[in-house]
Structures are given as structure tokens and as C-alpha cells.
XYZ file of C-alpha atoms in Angstrom:
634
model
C -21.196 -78.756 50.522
C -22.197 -80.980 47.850
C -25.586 -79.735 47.742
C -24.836 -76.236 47.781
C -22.292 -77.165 44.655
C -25.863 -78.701 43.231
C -27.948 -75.136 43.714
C -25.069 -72.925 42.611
C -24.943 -74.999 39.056
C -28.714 -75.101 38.565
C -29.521 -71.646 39.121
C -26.856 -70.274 36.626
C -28.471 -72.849 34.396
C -31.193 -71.196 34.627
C -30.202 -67.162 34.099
C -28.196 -68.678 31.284
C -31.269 -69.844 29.570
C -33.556 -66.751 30.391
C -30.234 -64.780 28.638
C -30.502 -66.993 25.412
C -33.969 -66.674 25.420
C -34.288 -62.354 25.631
C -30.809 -62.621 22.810
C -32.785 -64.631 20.384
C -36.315 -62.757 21.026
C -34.285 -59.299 20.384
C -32.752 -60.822 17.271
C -36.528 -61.659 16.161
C -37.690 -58.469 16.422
C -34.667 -56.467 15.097
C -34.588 -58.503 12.139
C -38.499 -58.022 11.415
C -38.275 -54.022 12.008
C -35.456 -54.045 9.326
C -36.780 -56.467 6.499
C -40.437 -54.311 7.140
C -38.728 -51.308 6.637
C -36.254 -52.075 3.458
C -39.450 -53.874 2.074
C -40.999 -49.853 2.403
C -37.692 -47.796 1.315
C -37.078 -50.620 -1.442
C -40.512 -49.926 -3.129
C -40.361 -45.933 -2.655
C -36.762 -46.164 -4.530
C -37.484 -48.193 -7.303
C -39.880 -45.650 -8.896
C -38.177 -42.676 -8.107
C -35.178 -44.559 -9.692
C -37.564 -45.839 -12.684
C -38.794 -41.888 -12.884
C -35.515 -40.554 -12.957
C -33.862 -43.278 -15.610
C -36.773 -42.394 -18.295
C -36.387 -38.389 -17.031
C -32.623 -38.825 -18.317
C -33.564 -40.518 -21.754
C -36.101 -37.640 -22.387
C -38.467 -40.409 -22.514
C -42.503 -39.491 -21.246
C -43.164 -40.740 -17.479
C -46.334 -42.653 -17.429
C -48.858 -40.851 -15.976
C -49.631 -43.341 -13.086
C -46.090 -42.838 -11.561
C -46.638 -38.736 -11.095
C -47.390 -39.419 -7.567
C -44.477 -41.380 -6.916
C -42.561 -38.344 -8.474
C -44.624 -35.355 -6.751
C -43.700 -37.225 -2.430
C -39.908 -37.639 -3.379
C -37.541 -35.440 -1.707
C -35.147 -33.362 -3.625
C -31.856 -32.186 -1.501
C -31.038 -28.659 -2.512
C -27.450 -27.673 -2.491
C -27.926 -24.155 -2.577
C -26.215 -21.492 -0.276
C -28.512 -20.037 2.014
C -26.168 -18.177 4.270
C -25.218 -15.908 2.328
C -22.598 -12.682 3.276
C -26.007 -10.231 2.540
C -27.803 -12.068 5.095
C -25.457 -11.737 8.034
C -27.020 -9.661 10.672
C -26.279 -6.374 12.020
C -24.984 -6.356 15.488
C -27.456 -5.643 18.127
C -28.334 -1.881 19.070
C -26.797 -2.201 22.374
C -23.286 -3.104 20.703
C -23.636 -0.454 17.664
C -20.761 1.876 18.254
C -21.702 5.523 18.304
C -21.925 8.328 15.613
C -18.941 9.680 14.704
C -19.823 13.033 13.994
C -17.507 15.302 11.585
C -15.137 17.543 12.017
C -15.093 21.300 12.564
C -14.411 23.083 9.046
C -10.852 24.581 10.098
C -9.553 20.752 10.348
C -10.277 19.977 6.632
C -6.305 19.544 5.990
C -5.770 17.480 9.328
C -2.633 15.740 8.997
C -2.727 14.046 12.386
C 1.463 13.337 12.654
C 2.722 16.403 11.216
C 0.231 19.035 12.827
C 2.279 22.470 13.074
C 1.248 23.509 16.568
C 1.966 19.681 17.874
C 5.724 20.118 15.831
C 6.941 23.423 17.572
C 7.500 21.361 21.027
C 10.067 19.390 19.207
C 13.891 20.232 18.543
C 14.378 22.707 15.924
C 18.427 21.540 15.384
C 18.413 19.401 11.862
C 15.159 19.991 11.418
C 13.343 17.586 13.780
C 10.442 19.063 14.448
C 9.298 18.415 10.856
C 9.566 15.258 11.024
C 6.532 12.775 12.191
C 5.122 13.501 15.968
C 2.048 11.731 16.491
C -0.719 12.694 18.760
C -0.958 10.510 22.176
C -4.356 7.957 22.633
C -5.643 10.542 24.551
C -5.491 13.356 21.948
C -6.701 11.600 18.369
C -9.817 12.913 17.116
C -12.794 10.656 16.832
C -14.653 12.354 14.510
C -14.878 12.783 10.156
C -12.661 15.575 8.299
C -14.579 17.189 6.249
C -14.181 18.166 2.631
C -13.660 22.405 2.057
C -17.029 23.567 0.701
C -17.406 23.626 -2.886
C -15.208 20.253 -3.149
C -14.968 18.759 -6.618
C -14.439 15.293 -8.054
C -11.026 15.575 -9.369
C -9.537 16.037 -13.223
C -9.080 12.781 -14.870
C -5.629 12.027 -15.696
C -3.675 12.949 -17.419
C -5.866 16.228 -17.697
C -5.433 16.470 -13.694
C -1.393 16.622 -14.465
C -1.791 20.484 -15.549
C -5.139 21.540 -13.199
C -6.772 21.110 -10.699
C -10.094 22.883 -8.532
C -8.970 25.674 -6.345
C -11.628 24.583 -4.157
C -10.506 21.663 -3.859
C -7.112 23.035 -2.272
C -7.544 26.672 -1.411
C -4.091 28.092 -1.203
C -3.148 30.667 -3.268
C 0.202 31.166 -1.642
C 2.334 29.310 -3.932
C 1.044 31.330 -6.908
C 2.602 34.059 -5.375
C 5.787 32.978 -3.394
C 6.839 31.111 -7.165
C 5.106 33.159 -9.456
C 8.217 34.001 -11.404
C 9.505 30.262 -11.578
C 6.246 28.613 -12.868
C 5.303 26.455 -9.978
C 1.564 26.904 -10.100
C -1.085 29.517 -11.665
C -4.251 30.998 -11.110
C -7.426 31.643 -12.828
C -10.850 31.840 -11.990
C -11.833 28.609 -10.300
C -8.850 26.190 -10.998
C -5.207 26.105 -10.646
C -3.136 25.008 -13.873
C 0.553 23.806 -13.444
C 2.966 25.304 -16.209
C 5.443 22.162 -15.385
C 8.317 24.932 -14.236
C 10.693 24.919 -11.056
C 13.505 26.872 -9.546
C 15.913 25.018 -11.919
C 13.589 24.398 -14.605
C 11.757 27.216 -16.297
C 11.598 26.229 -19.519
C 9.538 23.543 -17.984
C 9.822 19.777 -16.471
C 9.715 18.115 -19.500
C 12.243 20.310 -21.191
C 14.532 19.607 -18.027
C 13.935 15.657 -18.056
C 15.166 16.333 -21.749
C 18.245 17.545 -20.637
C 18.751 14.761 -18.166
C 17.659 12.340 -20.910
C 20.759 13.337 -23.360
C 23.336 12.254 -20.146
C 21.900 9.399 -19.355
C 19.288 6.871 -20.629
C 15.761 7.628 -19.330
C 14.094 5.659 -22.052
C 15.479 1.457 -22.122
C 13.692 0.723 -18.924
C 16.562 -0.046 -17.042
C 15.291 3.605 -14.914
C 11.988 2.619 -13.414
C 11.546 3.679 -9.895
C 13.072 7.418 -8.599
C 12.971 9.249 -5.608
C 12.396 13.430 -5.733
C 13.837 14.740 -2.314
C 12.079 18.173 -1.770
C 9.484 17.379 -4.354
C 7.544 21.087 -4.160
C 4.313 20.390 -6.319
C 6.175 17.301 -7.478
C 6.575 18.580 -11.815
C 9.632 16.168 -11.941
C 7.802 13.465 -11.165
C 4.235 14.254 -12.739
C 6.447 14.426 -16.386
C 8.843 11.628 -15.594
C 5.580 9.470 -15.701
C 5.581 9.838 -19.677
C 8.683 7.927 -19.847
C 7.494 4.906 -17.773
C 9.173 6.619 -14.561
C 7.245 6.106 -11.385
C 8.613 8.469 -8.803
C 8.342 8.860 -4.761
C 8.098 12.602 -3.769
C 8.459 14.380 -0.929
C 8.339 17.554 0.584
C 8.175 18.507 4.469
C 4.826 20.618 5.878
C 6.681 23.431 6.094
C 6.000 27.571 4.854
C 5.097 26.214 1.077
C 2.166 24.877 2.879
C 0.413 23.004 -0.014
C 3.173 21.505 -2.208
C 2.618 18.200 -1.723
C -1.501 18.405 -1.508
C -1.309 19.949 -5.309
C 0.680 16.713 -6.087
C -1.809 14.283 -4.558
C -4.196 16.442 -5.898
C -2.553 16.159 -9.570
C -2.666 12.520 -9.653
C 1.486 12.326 -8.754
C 2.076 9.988 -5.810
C 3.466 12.139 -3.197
C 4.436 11.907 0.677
C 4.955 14.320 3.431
C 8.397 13.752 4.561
C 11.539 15.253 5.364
C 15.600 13.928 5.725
C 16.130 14.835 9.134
C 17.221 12.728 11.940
C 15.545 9.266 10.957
C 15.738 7.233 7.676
C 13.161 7.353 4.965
C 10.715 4.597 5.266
C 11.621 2.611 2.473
C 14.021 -0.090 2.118
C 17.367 -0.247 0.773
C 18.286 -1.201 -2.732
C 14.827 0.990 -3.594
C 15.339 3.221 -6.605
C 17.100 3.714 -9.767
C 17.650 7.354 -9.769
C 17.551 9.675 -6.513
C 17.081 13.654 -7.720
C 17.662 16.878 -5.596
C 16.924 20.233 -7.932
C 17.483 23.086 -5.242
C 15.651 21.124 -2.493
C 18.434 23.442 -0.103
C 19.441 19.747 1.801
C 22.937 20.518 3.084
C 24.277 17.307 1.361
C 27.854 18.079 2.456
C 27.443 18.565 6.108
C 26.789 16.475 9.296
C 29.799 13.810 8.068
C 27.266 13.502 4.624
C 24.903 12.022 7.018
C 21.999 12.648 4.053
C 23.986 11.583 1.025
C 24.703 8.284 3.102
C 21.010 8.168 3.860
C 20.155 8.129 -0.163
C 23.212 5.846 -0.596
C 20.900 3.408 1.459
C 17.891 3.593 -0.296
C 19.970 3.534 -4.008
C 19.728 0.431 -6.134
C 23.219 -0.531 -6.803
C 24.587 1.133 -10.362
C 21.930 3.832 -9.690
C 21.860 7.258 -10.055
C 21.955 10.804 -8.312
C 21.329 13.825 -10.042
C 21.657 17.165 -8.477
C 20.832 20.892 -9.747
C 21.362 24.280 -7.973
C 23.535 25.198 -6.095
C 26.225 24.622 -5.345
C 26.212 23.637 -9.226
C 27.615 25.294 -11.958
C 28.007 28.238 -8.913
C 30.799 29.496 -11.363
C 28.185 30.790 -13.650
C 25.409 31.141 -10.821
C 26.945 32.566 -7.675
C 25.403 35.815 -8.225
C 21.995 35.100 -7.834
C 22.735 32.650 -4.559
C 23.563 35.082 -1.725
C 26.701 33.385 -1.403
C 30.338 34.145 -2.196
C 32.284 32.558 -4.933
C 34.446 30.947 -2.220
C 31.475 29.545 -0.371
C 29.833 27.820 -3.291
C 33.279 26.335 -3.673
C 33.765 25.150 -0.619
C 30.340 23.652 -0.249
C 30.668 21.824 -3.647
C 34.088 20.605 -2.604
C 32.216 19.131 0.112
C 29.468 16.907 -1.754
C 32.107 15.727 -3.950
C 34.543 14.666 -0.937
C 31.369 12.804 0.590
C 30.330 11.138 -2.673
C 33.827 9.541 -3.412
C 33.663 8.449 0.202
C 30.756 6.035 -1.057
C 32.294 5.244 -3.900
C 30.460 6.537 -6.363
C 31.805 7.945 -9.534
C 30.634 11.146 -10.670
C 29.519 10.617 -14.265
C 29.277 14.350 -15.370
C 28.233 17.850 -14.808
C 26.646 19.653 -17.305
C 25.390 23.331 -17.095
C 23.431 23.174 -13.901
C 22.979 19.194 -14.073
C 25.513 16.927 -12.243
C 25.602 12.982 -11.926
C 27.008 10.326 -10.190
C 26.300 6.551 -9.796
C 26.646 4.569 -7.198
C 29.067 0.960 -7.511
C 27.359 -2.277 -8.682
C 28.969 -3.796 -5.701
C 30.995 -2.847 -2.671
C 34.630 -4.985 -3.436
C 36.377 -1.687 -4.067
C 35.157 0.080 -1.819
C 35.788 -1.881 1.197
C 39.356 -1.904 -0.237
C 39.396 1.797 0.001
C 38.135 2.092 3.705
C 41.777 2.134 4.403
C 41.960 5.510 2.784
C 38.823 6.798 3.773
C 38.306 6.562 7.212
C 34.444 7.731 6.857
C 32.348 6.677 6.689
C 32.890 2.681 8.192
C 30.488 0.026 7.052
C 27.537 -0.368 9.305
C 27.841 -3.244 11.662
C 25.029 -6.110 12.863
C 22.534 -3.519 11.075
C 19.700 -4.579 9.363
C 19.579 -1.765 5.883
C 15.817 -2.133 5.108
C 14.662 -1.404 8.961
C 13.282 2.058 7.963
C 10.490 2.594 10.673
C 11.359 5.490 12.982
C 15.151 4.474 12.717
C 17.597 6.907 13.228
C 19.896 7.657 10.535
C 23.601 6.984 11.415
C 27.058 7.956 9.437
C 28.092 4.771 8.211
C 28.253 3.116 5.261
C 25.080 0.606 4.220
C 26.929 -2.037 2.804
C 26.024 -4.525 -0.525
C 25.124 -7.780 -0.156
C 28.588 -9.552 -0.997
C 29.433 -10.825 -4.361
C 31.647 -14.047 -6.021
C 32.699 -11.942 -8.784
C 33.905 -8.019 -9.189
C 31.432 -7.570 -12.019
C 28.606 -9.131 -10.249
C 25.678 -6.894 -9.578
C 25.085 -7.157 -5.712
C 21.589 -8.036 -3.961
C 20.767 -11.503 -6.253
C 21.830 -9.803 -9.733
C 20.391 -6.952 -12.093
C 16.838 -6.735 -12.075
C 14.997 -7.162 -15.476
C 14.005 -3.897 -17.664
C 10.951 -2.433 -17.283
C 8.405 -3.575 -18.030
C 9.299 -7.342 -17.656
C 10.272 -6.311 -14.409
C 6.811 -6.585 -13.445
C 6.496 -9.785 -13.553
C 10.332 -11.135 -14.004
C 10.598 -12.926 -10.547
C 12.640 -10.086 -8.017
C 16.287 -10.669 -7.213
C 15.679 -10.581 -3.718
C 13.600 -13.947 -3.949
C 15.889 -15.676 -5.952
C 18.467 -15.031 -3.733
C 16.797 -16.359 -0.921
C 16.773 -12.767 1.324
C 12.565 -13.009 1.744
C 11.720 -15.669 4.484
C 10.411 -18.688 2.948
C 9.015 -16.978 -0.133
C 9.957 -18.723 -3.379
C 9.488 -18.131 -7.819
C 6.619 -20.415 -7.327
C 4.903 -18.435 -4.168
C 6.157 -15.640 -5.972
C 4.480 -16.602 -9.434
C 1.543 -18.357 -7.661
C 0.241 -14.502 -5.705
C 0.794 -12.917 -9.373
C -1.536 -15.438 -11.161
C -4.071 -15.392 -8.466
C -4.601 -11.233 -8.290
C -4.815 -10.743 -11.787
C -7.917 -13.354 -10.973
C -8.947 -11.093 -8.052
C -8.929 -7.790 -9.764
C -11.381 -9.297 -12.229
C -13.542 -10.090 -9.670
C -13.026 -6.788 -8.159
C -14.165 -4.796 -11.000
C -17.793 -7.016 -11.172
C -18.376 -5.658 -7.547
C -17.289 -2.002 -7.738
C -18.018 -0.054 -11.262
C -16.272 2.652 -9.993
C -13.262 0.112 -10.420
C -13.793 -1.284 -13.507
C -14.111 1.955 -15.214
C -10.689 3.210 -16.763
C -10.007 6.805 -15.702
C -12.433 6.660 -12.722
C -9.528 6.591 -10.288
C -5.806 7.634 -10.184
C -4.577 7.497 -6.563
C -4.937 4.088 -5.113
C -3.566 2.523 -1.984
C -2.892 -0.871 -1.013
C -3.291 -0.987 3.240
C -1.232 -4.646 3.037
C 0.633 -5.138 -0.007
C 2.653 -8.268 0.498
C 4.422 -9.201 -2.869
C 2.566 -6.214 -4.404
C 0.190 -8.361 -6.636
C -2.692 -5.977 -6.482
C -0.565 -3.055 -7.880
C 0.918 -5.511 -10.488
C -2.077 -6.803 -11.610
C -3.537 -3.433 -12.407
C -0.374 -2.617 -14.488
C -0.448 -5.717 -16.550
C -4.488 -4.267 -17.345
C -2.606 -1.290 -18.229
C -4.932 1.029 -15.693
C -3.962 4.360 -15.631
C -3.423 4.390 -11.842
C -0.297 4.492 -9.588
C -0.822 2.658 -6.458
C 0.904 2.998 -2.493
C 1.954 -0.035 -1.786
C 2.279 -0.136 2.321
C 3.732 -2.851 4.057
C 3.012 -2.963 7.894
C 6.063 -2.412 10.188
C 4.182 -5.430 11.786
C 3.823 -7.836 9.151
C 5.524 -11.366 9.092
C 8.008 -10.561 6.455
C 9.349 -7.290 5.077
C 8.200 -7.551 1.478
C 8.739 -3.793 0.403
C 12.393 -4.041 -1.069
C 10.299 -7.149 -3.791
C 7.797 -4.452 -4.661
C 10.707 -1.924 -5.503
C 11.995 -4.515 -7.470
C 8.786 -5.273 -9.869
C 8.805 -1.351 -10.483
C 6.643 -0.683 -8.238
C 6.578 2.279 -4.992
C 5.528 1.993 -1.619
C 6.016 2.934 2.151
C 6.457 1.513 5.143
C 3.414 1.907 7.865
C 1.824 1.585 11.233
C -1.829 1.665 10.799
C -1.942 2.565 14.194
C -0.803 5.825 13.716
C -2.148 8.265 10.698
C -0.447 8.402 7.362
C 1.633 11.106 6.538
C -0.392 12.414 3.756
C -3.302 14.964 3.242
C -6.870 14.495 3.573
C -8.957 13.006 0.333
C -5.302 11.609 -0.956
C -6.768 8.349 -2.646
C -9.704 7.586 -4.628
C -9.886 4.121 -3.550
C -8.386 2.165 -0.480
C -7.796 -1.585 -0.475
C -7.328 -3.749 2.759
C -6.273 -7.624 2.435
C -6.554 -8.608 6.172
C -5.794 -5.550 8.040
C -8.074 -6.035 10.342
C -6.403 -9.581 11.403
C -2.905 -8.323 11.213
C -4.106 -5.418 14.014
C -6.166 -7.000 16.202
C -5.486 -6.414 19.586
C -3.049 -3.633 18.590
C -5.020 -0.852 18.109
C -9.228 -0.136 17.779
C -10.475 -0.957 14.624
C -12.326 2.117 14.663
C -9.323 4.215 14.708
C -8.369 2.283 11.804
C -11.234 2.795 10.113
C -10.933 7.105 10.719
C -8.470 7.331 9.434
C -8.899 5.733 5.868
C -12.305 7.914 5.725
C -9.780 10.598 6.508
C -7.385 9.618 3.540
C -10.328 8.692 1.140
C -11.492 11.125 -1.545
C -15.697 11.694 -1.123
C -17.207 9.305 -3.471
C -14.394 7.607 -3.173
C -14.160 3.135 -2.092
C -13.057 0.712 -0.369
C -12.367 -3.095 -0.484
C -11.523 -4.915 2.612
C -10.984 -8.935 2.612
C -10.892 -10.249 5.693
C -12.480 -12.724 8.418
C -16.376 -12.859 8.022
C -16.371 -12.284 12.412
C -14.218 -8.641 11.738
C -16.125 -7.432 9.087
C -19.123 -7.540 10.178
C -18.133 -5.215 12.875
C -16.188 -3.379 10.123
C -19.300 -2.693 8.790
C -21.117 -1.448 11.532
C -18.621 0.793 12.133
C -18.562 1.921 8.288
C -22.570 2.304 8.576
C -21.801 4.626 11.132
C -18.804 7.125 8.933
C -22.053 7.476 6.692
C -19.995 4.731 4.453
C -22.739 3.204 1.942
C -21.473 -0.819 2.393
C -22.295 -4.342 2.080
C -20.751 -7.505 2.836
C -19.874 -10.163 -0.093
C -18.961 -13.897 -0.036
C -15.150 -14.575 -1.479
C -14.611 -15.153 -4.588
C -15.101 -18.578 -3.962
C -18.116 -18.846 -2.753
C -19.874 -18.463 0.251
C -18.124 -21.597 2.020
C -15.177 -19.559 2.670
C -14.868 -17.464 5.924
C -13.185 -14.873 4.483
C -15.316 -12.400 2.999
C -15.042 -8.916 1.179
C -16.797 -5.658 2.465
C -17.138 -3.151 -0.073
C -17.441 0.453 0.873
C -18.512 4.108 -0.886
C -17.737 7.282 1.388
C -20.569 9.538 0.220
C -19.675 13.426 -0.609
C -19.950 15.916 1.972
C -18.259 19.030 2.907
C -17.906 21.462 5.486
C -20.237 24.239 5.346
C -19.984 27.231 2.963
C -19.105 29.409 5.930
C -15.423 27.935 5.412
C -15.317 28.529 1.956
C -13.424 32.128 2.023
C -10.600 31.927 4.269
């Protein structure tokens, strides 16, 4: 045992030493490789050191140290990925032509198409109101333009004319000849400014308006025209700072709200039938009917209590026609004097429902405002029975929700002369940037004044870099009808207003955004809609002269095909008209592609940041093309 004890300890003697001995030869050799090498670097950087020292104190480099100089390296810091260099995709993933359009679809509007509307429900008017076409059934090709199509007036010129070719329906001229709708001569239409209730003309109307209540101290800023025809109210309203929503239904008048659009007026195609208008509540200052033929007093008021939603509290509602002033009037109204009577009776009963207080009626003008806040008027639900205050109903969901016949009510209040909603908002135009009521007030998810001033200071910065990448853009008068795809706080809009553009702008917020943002952009003065991108707008063909996008793309992927997206702004977008999309480098590349292949002239540019950042910008110019002359004379 003992000698096995003796073995054991000298053989681990033994590895032990052959270990030291491999450790100490590996430190030998390690430490040689490293002092020969430093001894190599060391040399190297002192003259390239010494070179650049005496390069910095403008001082002359010896001659002998040029080839020092010539073998350093120099790093370069320089971008050389940049968004102009990303590749197409590969032929085998290119997407196909989309060829256009036969000429007799140059007006497409997709969700109000007339032979698609007579399969729904005539009662109230249904059938007018949006009916989309299934997957199956939406076209994949390009509308075209009618032959002969024109780049549009410039405003304000395009207020009083525009290109019959451009929309050629002479109907109008006809069917209103005598009230001074629209005119007729040789290749242009020219707009006198007259309506049914007006024809001394809009502006001497507005006048009228103007001596009842204030039109002029900015406190009236945004207005809503319901049954807009060619949308006069609103084209002169714009002279006094008013921006105004109009709207007329697709209906017998075929074109009244194309000449808008094609005016420069901002315009919709939409009707008050069975579901709400899609804006939010607490929108507009002043709400205006002149003969639009709404039965305001029937179906419980269901209408009136429809604009009661979407009135700013202390706003306005001005009415003309009939039944106003049907004393003086009846005559011409195919009515009886006792019918007139009855059916005014009616819109006053409904109005004092809602508590508002008519202000006055004057000739063929009546007005009444609508309460500051709702403490009397929940008071006097014990006398009115109707309409009831909605219940567990949110007043902004506007988004193919039906209309119902109760009351929207105002956000509450501490004090009876408190305006409700977070306060008054500022006068125009500090409104536009005066932070909205709604953020203050908390009532905006986690949006706050700084967020809030933050997104205005950083899109006045964008615009400016905007307007280096598309001259079109930067060039006042260029465009007039512009449309923001995903508004947010409405920053884009604003910051073109503080530049003082002469543009109005659509502000859409998706029904699928994170937060409902529209009700701020009311508040700043601005207009806007709600929207589904997956579905088509309800507007005419060649409605906007530029289209921007701030991640659509993101917001519907995997909702719809980007393609179908992409349709239907060529649809929307004037010929010669752009487009700037920001979004993830990944989607726009196939953007593009796709854009390539609507015979879009694009190209793809870094953020404004630089090319680090994976969001880029893809700017777009639909090139003009029309259907062919055949259509011309129809």
C-alpha cells in the first residue's frame, strides 16, 4: 500500500511540472507576439499622429513622411444605403398591371353607386346612404379622367369657374337656371354664388346672417352645410375665416357636390338618414339648412337631435325656407297656410326639447343656439319627456352608428356658467394653436399640452422638409384640395395654416386608430371625417390635388390589401396630382412597386433624419391621362 501511496505522489509530480512548464512557455510566446506587434502599431501611429498634429496647425508636412500619410486608413462615415438604392422586388413578386377603367366609370363612387343603392330600403332615405361593394365586386383597375380633362382654376379664381370638361353635366344649369346655381358658356361653367334662398347671391345672404349674429370675431370657425347643392354657402363663408363641411346626397342633382370639389370648397357625399354623420360631437360652431327639404320636425326630431350631437355647445343653427317666414311664402311652397304652420310648430316644439333658445327670425332667416351646458336642461326632462339623455353611449362613435332619439348629453360642469367639454375654445385664429379643451380636460387617452405642443412644433419642421422634396408643394396656389389619410392631432393641416397656404385640408382619422383624435382637430379650427381605408371614400373621382399618408400602411396591415389601398387614392387623386407616404422602409418598398405599376412616377427617400431611420418617405406623381375622346360627348 505504501508503495502504491509512493507512485500515485510521484507521477502527479510529474504532470504538475509538465503543466507549469506548457503555462510558462505559452506566457513566453504570448507576451513576445504582443510587445512585436505594439512595437509595429506604435511606430505606424506616431507619424500618422505627427502628420495629423502639423495638418491641424496648417503647418507643411515634411516631405519624407508623405508615405506614412498616403498607407493610413481613413474610416468614412458616409451613408451608403441609401432609400434610392433599395432594390425593386424581384419580377416573380411584382404585382400585375392594373389596367384602367372603362370610360363610363370616370365618376365611380364605389359606396354610393346608384344601381348598387336601389336594393336598399327606400323608407328615410336609406338607400342613399353608404353601401359598399363586397371583396368580390371592387374593381381592380384605374378610373380614368373624362377626355379633355383640365388642371383646375387656381383659387380663389376656381370659386366662380370651373372646366366643363372637367365635370360634364349640364343638368344643373337647367334644373336651377332661374335661382343662380351654376351657368354655362362655351367651355367652362361659372358659379353666380345664388341658391333657392339666396338670389341676390351667397355673399349677400352671409350678409344678412352677419347683421344677427357675429360672423367676423372668430369665435365662428368651423360650420356644417346640410344639403350643401354646389356648396355657395360655404365657398363665400371662406372670406370670413369660415371653414365649412358640406354635404349633399348622390341623388337627381347628380353633380352638386363634384362642382364643389371641383371649386376648391371641401365637400362630402352624405346624407341624414338612418346613421349619424361621421364626425364627432362638440364639432362645429354653426350648423345651416337653407331649403335642404330635411323634415326637421318629424321622426321624434330624430335629425335636429342628430345636429344637436355634432353642435359645439353655445353654437348655432340657422335655417331658411320653408317652413320660414311661410306667412309671406306659402304661396310659392305647394303647401297650405295651415301646413306650413303646423310643420313650423313642429321644429320649434323639437328645438325647445334640446334646450336651445331660438335667438330670432328674420325675413326668411331663423336662429337658435344651443345651451353652454346641460344643468337646465336635465332639470327640464321632467317636463319634456323626449327626448331622454342617451345612456352608456359613447357621442363621438360616428362610424356606421345608427342615429337614435335621445338626447347627447354635455360633459358635466361645477358651475351653471361653465362652458361644458374642458371650457370655451380660443378665437380663431389662436385656436390653431391654443392647446384644445378636450386635452386639457383629460378626454384624449394619454395625450397631454406637451404631446400636444411637441406634434405642432415638429410638423411645422416636416412641412419644410416636405416642400424641398415636392415643388408642386412648395409652390403657393399649386394645390387647394388636400387630404390627410391619418391625421392624429391634425399637425399637418395646422402647420400649413400657420404658412398661411391657401389650401383646406380633410383631416381623416381611422375608425381603427388608437385614439379618436377628430373632436381635437375640430377644436384647432380645423374639418375632418371619420374613415375606413378599407372601404372607398365617399367622394368623387380627382377630389384632391395631393394625398398625404403618415403610417397607413402600418395601421392596415393585415386588414385589408395594400393594393386596394393604394386604388383607391389614385382614384381620389387629381392627374398630376401627389402623394407623400411615411412609413416603414419594409412597406414602402412594396408601396412602390405597386405605385410603379398605377403608372405613379415615385421614389423612395430617407426621413428627415437621415438615412439611419427605418422609416422612410415615398413620394408619388399620378401622371395625366384620360379616357378616350370617344367619351367625350355623352
Amino acid at each position: 500500500m505504501a508503495s502504491n501511496r509512493v507512485l500515485t505522489y510521484l507521477s502527479s509530480l510529474r504532470m504538475n511540472r509538465r503543466t507549469i512548464f506548457f503555462m510558462v512557455l505559452t506566457t513566453v510566446l504570448c507576451s513576445c507576439f504582443y510587445l512585436l506587434g505594439n512595437w509595429k502599431l506604435s511606430s505606424s501611429t506616431t507619424t500618422e499622429k505627427y502628420s495629423l498634429r502639423r495638418g491641424a496647425c496648417n503647418i507643411n508636412i515634411h516631405p519624407n513622411a508623405t508615405a506614412a500619410i498616403t498607407t493610413q486608413t481613413h474610416l468614412d462615415f458616409n451613408p451608403h444605403h441609401l432609400a434610392e438604392d433599395l432594390p425593386h422586388a424581384l419580377p416573380a413578386a411584382r404585382v400585375k398591371i392594373f389596367p384602367p377603367c372603362a370610360s363610363e366609370l370616370s365618376e365611380y363612387t364605389p359606396c354610393e353607386d346608384v344601381d348598387r343603392s336601389l336594393k336598399f330600403d327606400r323608407e328615410r332615405l336609406v338607400y342613399r346612404e353608404r353601401h359598399c361593394p363586397e371583396k368580390d365586386e371592387v374593381l381592380k383597375c384605374r378610373i380614368p379622367a373624362p377626355y379633355g380633362y383640365r388642371q383646375t382654376f387656381r383659387w380663389p379664381e376656381s370659386r366662380d369657374a370651373a372646366w366643363y370638361a372637367n365635370v360634364p353635366h349640364k343638368h344643373l344649369t337647367l334644373e336651377k337656371a332661374g335661382q343662380n346655381w351654376v351657368r354655362f358658356k362655351g367651355d367652362r361653367f361659372s358659379f353666380p354664388g345664388g341658391g333657392t334662398m339666396f338670389p341676390n347671391g351667397a355673399g349677400a345672404y352671409i350678409d344678412d346672417i352677419g347683421k344677427l349674429i357675429n360672423l367676423r370675431d372668430g369665435s365662428i370657425r368651423t360650420a356644417i352645410d346640410t344639403g350643401c347643392g354646389v356648396a355657395s354657402f360655404g365657398a363665400y363663408l371662406l372670406s370670413r375665416n369660415i371653414l365649412t363641411m358640406s354635404f349633399a346626397p348622390k341623388d337627381t342633382h347628380i353633380a352638386q357636390v363634384q362642382f364643389a370639389l371641383e371649386r376648391g370648397v371641401p365637400a362630402l357625399i352624405g346624407i341624414l338618414a338612418s346613421i349619424r354623420l361621421p364626425y364627432p360631437s362638440r364639432a362645429f360652431d354653426m350648423a345651416h339648412c337653407s331649403r335642404c327639404l330635411i323634415p326637421w320636425g318629424q321622426y321624434d326630431g330624430l335629425y335636429l337631435i342628430e345636429v344637436d350631437r355634432v353642435l359645439r355647445p353655445g353654437g348655432y343653427w340657422i335655417l331658411s325656407g320653408p317652413p320660414i317666414n311661410w306667412e309671406v311664402r306659402w304661396k310659392g311652397w305647394d303647401k297650405t297656410r295651415e301646413q306650413l304652420k303646423a310643420e313650423q310648430d313642429k321644429i320649434e316644439g323639437v328645438a325647445r326639447s334640446l334646450c336651445w333658445k331660438k335667438l330670432i327670425q328674420k325675413n326668411d332667416i331663423a336662429i337658435w343656439q344651443k345651451p353652454s351646458n346641460h344643468v337646465h336642461c336635465k332639470i327640464t326632462r321632467k317636463i319634456f319627456k323626449k327626448p331622454q339623455f342617451c345612456q352608456n353611449q359613447d357621442p363621438d362613435m360616428a362610424w356606421y352608428t345608427k342615429m337614435e332619439t335621445c338626447l347627447t348629453p354635455l360633459p358635466d360642469v361645477s358651475d351653471i356658467r361653465e362652458t361644458s367639454g374642458g371650457g370655451r375654445v380660443a378665437k380663431w385664429p389662436d385656436r390653431l394653436t391654443s392647446t384644445p379643451p378636450r386635452i386639457i380636460s383629460q378626454r384624449v387617452g394619454d395625450i397631454t399640452e406637451e404631446i400636444f405642443r411637441t406634434n405642432t412644433d415638429l410638423w411645422k419642421k416636416r412641412l419644410s422638409h416636405y416642400k424641398t422634396l415636392d415643388q408642386q408643394l412648395a409652390e403657393k396656389g399649386r394645390y387647394r384640395n388636400l387630404l390627410d389619410m391619418n391625421s392624429y392631432l391634425g399637425g399637418f393641416a395646422a402647420s400649413l395654416a400657420l404658412n398661411n397656404d391657401p389650401v383646406w385640408v380633410m383631416n381623416v382619422v381611422p375608425v381603427e386608430a388608437n385614439v379618436n383624435t377628430l373632436g381635437v382637430i375640430y377644436e384647432r379650427g380645423l374639418i375632418g371625417t371619420y374613415h375606413n381605408w378599407c372601404e372607398a371614400m365617399s367622394t368623387y373621382p380627382r377630389t384632391y390635388d395631393f394625398i398625404h399618408g403618415d403610417t397607413i400602411f402600418t395601421l392596415y396591415k393585415d386588414r385589408c390589401e395594400m393594393e386596394d389601398i393604394l386604388l383607391e387614392m389614385d382614384r381620389i387623386l387629381r392627374p398630376q396630382g401627389s402623394v407623400i407616404i411615411r412609413d416603414d422602409v419594409d412597406l414602402l418598398v412594396n408601396a412602390k412597386n405597386i405605385a410603379d405599376e398605377l403608372q405613379w412616377e415615385t421614389r423612395l427617400v430617407d426621413h428627415e433624419e437621415g438615412p439611419l431611420v427605418r422609416e422612410k418617405l415615398l413620394i408619388a406623381t399620378k401622371q395625366y391621362w384620360t379616357a378616350p375622346t370617344t367619351s367625350h360627348n355623352r
